[in-house]
Coordinates of C-alpha atoms in Angstrom, one line a residue:
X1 CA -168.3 -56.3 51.3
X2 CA -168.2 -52.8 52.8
X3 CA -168.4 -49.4 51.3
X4 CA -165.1 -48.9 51.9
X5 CA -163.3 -51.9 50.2
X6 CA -165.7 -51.4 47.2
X7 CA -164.2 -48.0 46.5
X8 CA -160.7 -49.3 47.1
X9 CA -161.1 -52.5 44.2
X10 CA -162.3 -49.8 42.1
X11 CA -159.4 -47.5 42.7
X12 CA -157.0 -50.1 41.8
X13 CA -159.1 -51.5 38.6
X14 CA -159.2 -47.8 37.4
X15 CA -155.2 -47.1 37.3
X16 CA -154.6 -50.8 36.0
X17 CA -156.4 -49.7 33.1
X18 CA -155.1 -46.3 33.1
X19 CA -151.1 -47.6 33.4
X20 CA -152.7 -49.9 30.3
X21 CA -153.8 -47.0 28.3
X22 CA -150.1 -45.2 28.8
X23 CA -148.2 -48.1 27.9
X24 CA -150.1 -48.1 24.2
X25 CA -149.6 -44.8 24.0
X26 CA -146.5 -44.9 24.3
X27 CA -145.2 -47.9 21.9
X28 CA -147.6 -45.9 19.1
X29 CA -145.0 -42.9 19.9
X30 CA -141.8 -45.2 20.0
X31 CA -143.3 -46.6 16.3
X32 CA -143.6 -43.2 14.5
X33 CA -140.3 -41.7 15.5
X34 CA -138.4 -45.0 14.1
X35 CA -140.3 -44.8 11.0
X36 CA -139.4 -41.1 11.1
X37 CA -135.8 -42.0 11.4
X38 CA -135.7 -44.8 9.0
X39 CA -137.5 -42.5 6.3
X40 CA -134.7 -39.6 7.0
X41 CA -131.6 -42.1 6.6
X42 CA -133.5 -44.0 3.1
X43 CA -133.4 -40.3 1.7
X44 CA -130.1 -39.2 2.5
X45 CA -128.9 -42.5 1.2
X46 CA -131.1 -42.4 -2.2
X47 CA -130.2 -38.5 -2.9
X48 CA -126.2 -39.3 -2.3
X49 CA -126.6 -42.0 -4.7
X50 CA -128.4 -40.3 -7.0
X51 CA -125.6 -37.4 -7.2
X52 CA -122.9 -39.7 -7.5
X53 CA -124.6 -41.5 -10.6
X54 CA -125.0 -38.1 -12.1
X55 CA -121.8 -36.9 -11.6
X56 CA -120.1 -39.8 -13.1
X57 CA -122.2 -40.1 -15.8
X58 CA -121.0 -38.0 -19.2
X59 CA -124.5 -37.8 -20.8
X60 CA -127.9 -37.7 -19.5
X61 CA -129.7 -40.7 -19.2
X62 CA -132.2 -41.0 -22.3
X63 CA -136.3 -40.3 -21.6
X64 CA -138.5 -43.6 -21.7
X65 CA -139.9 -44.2 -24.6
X66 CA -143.7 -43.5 -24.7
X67 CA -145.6 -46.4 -27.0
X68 CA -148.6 -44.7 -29.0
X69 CA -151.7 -47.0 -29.0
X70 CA -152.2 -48.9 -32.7
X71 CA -155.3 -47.6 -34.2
X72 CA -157.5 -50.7 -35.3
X73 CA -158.1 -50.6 -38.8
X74 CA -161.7 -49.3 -40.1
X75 CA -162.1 -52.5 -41.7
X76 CA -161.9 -54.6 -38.8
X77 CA -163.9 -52.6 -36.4
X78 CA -166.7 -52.6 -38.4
X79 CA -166.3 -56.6 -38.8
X80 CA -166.7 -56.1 -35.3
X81 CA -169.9 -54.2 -35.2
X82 CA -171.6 -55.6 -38.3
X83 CA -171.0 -59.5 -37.5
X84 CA -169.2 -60.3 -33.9
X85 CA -171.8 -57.5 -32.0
X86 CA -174.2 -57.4 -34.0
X87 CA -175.2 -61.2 -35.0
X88 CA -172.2 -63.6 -33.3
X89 CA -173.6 -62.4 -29.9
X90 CA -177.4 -62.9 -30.0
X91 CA -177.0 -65.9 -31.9
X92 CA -174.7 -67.8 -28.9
X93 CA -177.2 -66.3 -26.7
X94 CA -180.0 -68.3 -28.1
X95 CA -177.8 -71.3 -28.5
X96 CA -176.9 -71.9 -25.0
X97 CA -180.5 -71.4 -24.2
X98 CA -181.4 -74.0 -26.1
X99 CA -178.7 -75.9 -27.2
X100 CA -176.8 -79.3 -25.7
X101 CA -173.2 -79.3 -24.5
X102 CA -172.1 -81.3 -27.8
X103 CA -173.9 -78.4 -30.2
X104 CA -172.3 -75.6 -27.3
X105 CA -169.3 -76.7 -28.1
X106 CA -169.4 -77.5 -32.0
X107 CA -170.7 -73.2 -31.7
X108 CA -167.6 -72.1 -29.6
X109 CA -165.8 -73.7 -32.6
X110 CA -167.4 -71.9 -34.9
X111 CA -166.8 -68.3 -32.9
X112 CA -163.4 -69.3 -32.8
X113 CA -163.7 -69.5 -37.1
X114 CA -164.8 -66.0 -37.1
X115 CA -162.2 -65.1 -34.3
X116 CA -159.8 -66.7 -37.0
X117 CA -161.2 -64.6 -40.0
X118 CA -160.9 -61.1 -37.7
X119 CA -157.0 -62.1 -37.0
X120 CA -157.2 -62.8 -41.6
X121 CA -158.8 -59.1 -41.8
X122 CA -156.6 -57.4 -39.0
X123 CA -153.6 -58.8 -41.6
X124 CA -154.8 -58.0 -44.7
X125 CA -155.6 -54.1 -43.8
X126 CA -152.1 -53.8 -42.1
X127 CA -149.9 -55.6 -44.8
X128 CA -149.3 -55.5 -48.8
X129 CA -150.9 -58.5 -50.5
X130 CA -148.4 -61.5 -50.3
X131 CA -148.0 -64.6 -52.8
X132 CA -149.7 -67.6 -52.9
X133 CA -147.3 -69.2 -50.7
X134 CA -147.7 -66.4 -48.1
X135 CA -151.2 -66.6 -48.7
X136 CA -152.0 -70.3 -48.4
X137 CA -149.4 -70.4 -45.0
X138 CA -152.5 -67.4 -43.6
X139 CA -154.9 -68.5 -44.3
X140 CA -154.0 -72.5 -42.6
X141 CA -155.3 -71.1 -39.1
X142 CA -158.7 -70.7 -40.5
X143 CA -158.6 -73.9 -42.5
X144 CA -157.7 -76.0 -39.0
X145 CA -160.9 -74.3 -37.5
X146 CA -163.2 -74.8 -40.2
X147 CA -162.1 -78.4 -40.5
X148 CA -162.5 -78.5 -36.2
X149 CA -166.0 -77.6 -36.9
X150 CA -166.6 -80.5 -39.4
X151 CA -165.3 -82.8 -36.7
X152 CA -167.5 -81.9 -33.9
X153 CA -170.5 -82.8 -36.5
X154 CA -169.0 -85.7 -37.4
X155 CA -168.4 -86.9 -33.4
X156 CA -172.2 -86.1 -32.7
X157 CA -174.1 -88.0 -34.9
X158 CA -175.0 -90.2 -31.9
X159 CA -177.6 -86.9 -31.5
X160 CA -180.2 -87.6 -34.0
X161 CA -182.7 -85.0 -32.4
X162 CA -179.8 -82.3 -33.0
X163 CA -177.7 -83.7 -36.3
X164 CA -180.0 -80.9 -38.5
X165 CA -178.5 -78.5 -36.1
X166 CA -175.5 -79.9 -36.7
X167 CA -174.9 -79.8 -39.7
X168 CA -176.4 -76.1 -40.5
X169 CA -173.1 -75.3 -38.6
X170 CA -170.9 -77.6 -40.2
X171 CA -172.0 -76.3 -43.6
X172 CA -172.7 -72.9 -43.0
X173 CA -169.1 -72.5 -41.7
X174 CA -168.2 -72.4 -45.4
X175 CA -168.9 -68.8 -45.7
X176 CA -165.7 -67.4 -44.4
X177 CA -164.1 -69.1 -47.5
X178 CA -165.0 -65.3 -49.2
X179 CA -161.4 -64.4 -48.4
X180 CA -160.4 -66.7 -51.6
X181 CA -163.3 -65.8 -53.7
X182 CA -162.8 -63.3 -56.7
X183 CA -164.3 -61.0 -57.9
X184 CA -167.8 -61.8 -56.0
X185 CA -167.3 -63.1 -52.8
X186 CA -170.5 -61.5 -51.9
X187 CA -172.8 -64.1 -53.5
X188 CA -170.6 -66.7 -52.5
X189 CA -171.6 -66.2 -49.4
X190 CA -175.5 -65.9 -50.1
X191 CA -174.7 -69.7 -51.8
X192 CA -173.2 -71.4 -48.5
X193 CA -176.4 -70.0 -47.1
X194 CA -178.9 -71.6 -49.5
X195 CA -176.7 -74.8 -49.8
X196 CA -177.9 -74.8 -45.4
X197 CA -181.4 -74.2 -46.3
X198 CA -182.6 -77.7 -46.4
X199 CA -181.4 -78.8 -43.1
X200 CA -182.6 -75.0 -41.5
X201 CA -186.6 -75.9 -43.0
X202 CA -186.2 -79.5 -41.4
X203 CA -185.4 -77.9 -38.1
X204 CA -188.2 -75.4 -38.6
X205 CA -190.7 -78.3 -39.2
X206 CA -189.4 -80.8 -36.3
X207 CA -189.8 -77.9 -33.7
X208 CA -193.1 -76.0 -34.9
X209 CA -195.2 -77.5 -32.3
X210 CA -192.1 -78.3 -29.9
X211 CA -190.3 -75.5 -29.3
X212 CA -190.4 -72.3 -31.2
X213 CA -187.0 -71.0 -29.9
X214 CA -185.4 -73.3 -32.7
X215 CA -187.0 -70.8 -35.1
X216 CA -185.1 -68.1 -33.5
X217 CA -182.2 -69.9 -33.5
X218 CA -182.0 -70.6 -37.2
X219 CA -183.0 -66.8 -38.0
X220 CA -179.8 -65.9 -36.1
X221 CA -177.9 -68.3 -37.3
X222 CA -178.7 -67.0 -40.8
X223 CA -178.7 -63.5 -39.6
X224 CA -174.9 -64.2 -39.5
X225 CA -174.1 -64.8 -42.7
X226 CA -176.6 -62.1 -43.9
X227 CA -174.1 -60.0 -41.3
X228 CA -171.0 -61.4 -43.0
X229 CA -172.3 -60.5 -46.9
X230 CA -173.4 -56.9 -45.8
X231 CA -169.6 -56.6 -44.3
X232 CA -168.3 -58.3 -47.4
X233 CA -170.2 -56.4 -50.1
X234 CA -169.5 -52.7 -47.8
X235 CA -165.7 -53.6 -47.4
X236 CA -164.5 -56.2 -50.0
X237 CA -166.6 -55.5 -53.0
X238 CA -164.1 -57.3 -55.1
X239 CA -161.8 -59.5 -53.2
X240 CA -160.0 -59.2 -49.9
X241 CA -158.6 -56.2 -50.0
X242 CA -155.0 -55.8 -48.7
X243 CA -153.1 -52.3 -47.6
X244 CA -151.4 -51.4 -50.9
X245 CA -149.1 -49.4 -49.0
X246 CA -148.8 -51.7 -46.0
X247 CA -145.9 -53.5 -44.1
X248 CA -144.6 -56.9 -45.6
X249 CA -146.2 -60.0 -44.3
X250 CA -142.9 -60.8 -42.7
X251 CA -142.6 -57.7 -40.7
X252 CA -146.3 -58.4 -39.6
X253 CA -145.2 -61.1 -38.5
X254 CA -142.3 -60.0 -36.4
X255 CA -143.9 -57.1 -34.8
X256 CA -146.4 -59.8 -33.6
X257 CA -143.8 -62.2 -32.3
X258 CA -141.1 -60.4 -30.8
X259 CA -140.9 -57.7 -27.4
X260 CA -140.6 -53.7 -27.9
X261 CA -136.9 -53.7 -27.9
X262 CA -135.4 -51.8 -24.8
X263 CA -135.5 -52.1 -21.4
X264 CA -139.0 -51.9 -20.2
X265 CA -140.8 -49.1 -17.8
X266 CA -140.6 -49.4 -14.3
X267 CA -143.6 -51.2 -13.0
X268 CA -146.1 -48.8 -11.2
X269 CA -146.1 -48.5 -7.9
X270 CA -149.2 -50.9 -6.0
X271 CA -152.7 -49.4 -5.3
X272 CA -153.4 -48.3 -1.7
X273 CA -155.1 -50.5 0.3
X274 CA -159.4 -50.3 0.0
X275 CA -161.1 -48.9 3.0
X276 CA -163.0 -51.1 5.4
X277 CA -166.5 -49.6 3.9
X278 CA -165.6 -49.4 0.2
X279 CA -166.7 -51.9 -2.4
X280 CA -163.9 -52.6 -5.0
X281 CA -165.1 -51.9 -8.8
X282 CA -165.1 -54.6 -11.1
X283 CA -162.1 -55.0 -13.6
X284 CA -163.5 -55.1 -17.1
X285 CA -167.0 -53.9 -18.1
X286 CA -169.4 -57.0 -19.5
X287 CA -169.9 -57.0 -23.5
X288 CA -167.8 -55.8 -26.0
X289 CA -166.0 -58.0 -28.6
X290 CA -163.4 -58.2 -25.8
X291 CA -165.5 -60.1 -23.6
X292 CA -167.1 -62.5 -26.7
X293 CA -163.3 -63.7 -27.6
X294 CA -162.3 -63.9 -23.7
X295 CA -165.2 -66.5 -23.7
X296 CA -164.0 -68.0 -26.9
X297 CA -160.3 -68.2 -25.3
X298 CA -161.9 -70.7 -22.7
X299 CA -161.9 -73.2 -25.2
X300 CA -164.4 -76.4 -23.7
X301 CA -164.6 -74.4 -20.4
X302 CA -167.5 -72.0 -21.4
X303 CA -169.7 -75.3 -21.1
X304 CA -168.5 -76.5 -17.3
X305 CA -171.1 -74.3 -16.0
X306 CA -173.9 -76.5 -17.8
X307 CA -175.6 -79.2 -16.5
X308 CA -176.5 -82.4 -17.8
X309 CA -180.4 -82.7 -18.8
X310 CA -182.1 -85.6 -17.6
X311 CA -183.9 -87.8 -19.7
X312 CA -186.8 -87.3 -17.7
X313 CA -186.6 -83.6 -18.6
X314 CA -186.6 -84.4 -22.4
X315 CA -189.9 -83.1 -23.8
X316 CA -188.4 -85.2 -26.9
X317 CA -189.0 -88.2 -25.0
X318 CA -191.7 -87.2 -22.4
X319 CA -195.2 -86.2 -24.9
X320 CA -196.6 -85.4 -21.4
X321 CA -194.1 -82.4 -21.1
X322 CA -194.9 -81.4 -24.5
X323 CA -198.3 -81.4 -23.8
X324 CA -198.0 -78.6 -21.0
X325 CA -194.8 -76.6 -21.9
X326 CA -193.3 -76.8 -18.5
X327 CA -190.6 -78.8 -17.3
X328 CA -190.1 -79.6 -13.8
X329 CA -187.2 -77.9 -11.7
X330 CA -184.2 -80.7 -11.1
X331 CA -183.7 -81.4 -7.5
X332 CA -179.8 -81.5 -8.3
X333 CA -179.0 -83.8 -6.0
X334 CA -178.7 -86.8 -8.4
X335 CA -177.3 -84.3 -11.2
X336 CA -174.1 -85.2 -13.0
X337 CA -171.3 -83.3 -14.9
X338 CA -171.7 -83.6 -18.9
X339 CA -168.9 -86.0 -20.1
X340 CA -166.5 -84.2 -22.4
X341 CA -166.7 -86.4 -25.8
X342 CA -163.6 -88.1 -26.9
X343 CA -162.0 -86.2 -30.1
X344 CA -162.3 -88.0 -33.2
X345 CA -159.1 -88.3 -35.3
X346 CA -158.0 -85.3 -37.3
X347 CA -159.5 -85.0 -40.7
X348 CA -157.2 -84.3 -43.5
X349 CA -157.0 -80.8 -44.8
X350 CA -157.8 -82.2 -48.4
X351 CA -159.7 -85.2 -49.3
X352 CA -158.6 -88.0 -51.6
X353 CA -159.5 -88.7 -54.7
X354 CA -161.5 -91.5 -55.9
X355 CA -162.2 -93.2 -58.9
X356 CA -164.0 -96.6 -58.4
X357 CA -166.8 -98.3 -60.2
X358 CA -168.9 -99.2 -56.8
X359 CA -171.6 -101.4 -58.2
X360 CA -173.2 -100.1 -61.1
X361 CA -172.1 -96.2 -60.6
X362 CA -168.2 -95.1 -61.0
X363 CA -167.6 -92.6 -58.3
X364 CA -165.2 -89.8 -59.4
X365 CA -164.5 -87.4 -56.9
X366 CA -162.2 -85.0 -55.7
X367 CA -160.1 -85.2 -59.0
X368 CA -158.0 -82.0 -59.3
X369 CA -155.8 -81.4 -62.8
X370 CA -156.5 -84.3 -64.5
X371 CA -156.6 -83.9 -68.3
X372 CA -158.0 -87.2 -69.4
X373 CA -159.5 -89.5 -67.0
X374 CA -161.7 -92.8 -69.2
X375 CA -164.0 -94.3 -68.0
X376 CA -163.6 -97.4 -70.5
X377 CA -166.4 -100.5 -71.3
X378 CA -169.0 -98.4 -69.8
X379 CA -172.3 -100.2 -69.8
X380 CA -176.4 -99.4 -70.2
X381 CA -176.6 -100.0 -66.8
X382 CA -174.1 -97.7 -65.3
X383 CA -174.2 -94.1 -63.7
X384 CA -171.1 -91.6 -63.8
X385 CA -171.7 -89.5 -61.0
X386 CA -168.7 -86.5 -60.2
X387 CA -167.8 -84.6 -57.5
X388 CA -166.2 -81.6 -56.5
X389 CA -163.9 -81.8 -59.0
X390 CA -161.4 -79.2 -60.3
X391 CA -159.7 -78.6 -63.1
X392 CA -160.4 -82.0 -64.9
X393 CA -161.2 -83.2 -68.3
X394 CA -163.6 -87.0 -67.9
X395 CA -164.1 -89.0 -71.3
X396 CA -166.5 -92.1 -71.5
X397 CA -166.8 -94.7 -73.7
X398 CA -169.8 -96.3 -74.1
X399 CA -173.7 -95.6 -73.9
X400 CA -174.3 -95.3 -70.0
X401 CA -177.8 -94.6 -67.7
X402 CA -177.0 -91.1 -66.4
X403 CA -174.3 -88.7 -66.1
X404 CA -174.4 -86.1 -62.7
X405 CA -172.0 -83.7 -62.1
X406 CA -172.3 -81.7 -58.1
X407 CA -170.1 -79.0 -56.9
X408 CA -167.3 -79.3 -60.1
X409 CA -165.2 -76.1 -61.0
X410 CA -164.0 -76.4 -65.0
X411 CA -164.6 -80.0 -65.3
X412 CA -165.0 -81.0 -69.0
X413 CA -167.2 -84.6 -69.9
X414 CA -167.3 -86.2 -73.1
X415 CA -169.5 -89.1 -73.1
X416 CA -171.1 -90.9 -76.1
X417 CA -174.9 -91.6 -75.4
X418 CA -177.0 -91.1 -72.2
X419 CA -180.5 -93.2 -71.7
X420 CA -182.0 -91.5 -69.3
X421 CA -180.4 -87.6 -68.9
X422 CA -177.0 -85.4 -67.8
X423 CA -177.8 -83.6 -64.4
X424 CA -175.2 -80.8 -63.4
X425 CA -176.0 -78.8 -60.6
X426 CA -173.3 -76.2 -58.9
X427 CA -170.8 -76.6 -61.4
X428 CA -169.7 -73.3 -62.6
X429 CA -167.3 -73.5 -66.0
X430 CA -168.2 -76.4 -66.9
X431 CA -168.1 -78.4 -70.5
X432 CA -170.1 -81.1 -72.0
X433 CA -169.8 -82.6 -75.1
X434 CA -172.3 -85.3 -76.7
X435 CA -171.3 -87.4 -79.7
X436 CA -173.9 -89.6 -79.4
X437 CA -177.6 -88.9 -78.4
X438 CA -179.0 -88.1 -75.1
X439 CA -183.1 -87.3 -74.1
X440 CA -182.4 -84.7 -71.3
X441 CA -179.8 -82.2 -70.2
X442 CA -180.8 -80.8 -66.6
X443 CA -178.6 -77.6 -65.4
X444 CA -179.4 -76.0 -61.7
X445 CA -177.2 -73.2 -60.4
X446 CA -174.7 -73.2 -62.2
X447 CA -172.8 -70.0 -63.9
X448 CA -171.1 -70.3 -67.4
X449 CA -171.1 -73.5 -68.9
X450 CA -170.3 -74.6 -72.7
X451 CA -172.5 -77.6 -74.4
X452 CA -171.7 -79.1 -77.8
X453 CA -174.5 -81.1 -79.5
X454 CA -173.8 -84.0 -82.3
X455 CA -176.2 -84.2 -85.6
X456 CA -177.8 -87.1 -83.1
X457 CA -178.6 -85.2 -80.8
X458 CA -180.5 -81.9 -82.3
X459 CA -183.9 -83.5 -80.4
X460 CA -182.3 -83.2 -76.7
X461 CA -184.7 -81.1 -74.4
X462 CA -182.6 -78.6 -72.4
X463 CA -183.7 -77.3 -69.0
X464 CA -182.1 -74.7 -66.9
X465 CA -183.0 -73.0 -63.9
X466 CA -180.7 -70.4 -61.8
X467 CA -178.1 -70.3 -64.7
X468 CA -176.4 -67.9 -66.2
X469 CA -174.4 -67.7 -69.2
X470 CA -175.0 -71.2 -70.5
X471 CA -174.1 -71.7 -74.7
X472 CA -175.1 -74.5 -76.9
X473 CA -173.4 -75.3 -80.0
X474 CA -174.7 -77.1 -82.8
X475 CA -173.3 -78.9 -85.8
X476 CA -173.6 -76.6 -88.8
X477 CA -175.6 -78.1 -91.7
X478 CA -173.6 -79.5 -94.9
X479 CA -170.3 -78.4 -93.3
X480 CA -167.9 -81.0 -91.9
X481 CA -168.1 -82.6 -88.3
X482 CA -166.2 -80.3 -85.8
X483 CA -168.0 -76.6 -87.1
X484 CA -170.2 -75.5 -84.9
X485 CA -172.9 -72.5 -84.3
X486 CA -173.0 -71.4 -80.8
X487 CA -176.4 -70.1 -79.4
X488 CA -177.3 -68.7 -75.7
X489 CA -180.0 -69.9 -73.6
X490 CA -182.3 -67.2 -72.8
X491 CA -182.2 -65.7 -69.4
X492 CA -184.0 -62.9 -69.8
X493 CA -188.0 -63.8 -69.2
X494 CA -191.1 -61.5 -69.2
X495 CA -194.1 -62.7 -67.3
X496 CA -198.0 -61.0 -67.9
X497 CA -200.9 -62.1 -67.0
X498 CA -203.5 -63.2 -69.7
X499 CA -206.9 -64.1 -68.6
X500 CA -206.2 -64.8 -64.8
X501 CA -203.1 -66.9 -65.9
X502 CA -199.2 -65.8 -66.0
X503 CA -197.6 -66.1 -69.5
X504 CA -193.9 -66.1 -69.6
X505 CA -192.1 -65.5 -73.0
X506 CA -188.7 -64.7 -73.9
X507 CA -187.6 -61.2 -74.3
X508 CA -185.6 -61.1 -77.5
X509 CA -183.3 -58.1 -78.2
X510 CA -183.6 -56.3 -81.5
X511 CA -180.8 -54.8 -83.0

């Protein structure tokens, strides 16, 4: 091609592009002066319409109302920083560390308890103390999750390695029942942590040589309810305390359920769109006792992200792993989503009573308000064993083997002779009466109890330990059966130490 020609394709390339380039330029202009245009007309249209609104209008239109932000009460904040921040958190840490899905989940449902008890708190600051009706219809929310709790134990007991853990849960999730509890909820809550102390040392002495993070696990665990007495003893010394100059539960519970009346505030206007370079900033900050209950909202979700361990990653079942502490990386191809378990059915909110002879030992449990229950024809070879029950007065007839009463509140037993001995262990309030004779009377953590003693019985050997406030009356002499002479048990002890050996004697009070 000559030189010629060359410069003439060129030419005609060049003002191509250039009649290209005007066009554009042109269009961008035609764009801005409609926009213009359409801009001008909106505002003439918007500022008439404007003027005739306020010209027909008599009275100016009313300012929108500004909603002031609801101060949380000082009582639930520091519920907040004392249990949810400061021992909830680390302890689900170390959970899902450790734990399996079945135990992640049984946890969430016990965060959600505590989620429960700050909604319980949140109330009680805001409204004036309600009556037991009221009370019992508030406090249902955080029976349901306690009782959720109990289930997930209950549906895992396919997990042997993990039942201890289990059940440190199950019964530790007791504690929040402080809200009832007058006037010392505080120990209460020290007393749901003992009763969890057997199944916490079993854990500790499974997973010494296994895994020490279990050892962490139960010191957070306990560091919880530690968390929860300190809050209870600081804040509700006494009792729950409700806002003596609070709102009606009622009210509370209309503000909670119904809208702001009026019409609402014009929605803002959208944010402008990010620049090509900038990075958008995340919406919520991580932590806080926001971000623990947005997890807990999730329900079974939280544990999607988990994966299933394979039995040959078990160092319970592998003693090669647990000979070298490491377990090898899954490849992931052959790993499978954890299978949800199925629900068991709901649990009743109050067990049923029973009163059976099973064998040779007559269950009574769960009695509640039950002046005279007999226990008729009783043998030698039969043991009355109660429990948990309330409020209930047991007579029986007959010599029997043993007589135990566990976790009873004001239960009264009249029984004629005993072979062997009367155990009662956590059964505050109680009342035992002997007309016959008995060897041994055994009493273990138990607060105020009441024992009357027949003439037969003056050679009975009476042990306490952990007791408070425990009386014995015996039969006066030469006066008529039914006068007695009460008498404390000492509880007041003074320990030296006499040739390399501790003494203990009983402090007596002069005076």
């Amino acid at each position: 091609m000559s030189s010629s020609a060359q410069g003439l394709y060129s030419l005609a390339t060049l003002i191509k592009r250039l009649e290209a380039i005007t066009s554009r330029l042109e269009d961008v202009e035609d764009s801005r002066s409609a926009g213009h245009l359409k801009r001008q007309s909106t505002s003439t249209v918007t500022s008439a319409a404007v003027a005739e609104t306020l010209s027909a209008s008599a009275s100016p239109l009313p300012p929108p109302a500004i909603e002031a932000p609801v101060a949380v009460p000082r009582a639930v904040t520091a519920y907040d920083e004392i249990v949810v921040e400061g021992k909830l958190k680390p302890f689900l840490e170390i959970n899902q560390a450790i734990a399996p899905p079945p135990l992640n989940e049984q946890v969430v449902l016990f965060a959600k308890v505590l989620a429960t008890l700050r909604s319980v708190l949140h109330q009680a600051a805001t409204c004036r103390k309600p009556d037991q009706k009221a009370l019992a219809e508030i406090l249902s929310p955080l029976q349901a999750s306690i009782e959720a709790v109990t289930r997930a134990k209950e549906a895992a007991r396919k997990e042997r390695d993990w039942f201890n853990h289990f059940t440190v849960i199950a019964d530790g999730t007791a504690f929040v029942g402080w809200v009832t509890v007058e006037p010392k909820p505080g120990p209460y809550v020290n007393e749901i942590k003992e009763s969890t102390a057997y199944y916490a040392n079993r854990i500790l002495k499974d997973f010494k040589e296994k895994d020490p993070r279990h050892a962490e696990w139960v010191r957070a665990f306990n560091g919880v309810l530690d968390g929860m007495k300190r809050y209870v003893v600081e804040f509700h010394t006494t009792g729950l305390v409700w806002n003596a100059s609070g709102i009606p539960v009622s009210e509370y519970k209309l503000s909670r359920s119904q809208p702001v009346s009026g019409s609402p505030p014009p929605p803002p206007p959208p944010p402008p769109p990010p620049h090509a370079g900038s990075t958008s900033p995340p919406t919520a900050s991580a932590g806080g006792v926001a971000a623990v209950f947005a997890d807990l909202n999730r329900g079974a979700d939280v544990t999607k992200g988990l994966r299933k361990v394979d039995k040959s990653e078990m160092t319970h079942k592998n003693p090669a792993l647990r000979a070298g502490n490491v377990v090898p990386a899954s490849s992931g191809a052959g790993a499978k989503k954890p299978v949800k378990p199925t629900k068991p059915q709901a649990l009743m909110g109050k067990k049923p009573a029973k009163f059976a002879l099973e064998g040779n030992k007559w269950i009574i449990e769960y009695q509640e308000n039950e002046s005279a229950l007999e226990v008729a024809n009783a043998d030698i070879t039969q043991v009355i064993n109660l429990f948990a029950c309330k409020n209930t007065t047991v007579i029986i007839k007959g010599k029997v083997n043993a007589v135990t009463l566990v976790n009873c509140t004001k239960t009264s037993v009249l029984v004629e002779s005993v072979v062997s001995s009367v155990s009662i262990t956590k059964s505050p309030s109680f009342a035992l009466q002997i007309t016959g004779v008995a060897p041994t009377i055994q009493i273990d953590s138990t607060d105020s109890g009441q024992i009357y003693l027949s003439k037969q019985c003056l050679g009975v050997e009476i042990t306490t330990a952990k007791c408070s406030a425990v009386n014995v009356s015996l039969p006066v002499e030469g006066e008529e059966d039914g006068v007695f002479e009460e008498q404390a048990v000492p509880e007041m002890l003074k320990t030296v130490v006499q040739n390399g050996k501790l003494v203990t004697t009983i402090v007596e009070h002069a005076g």
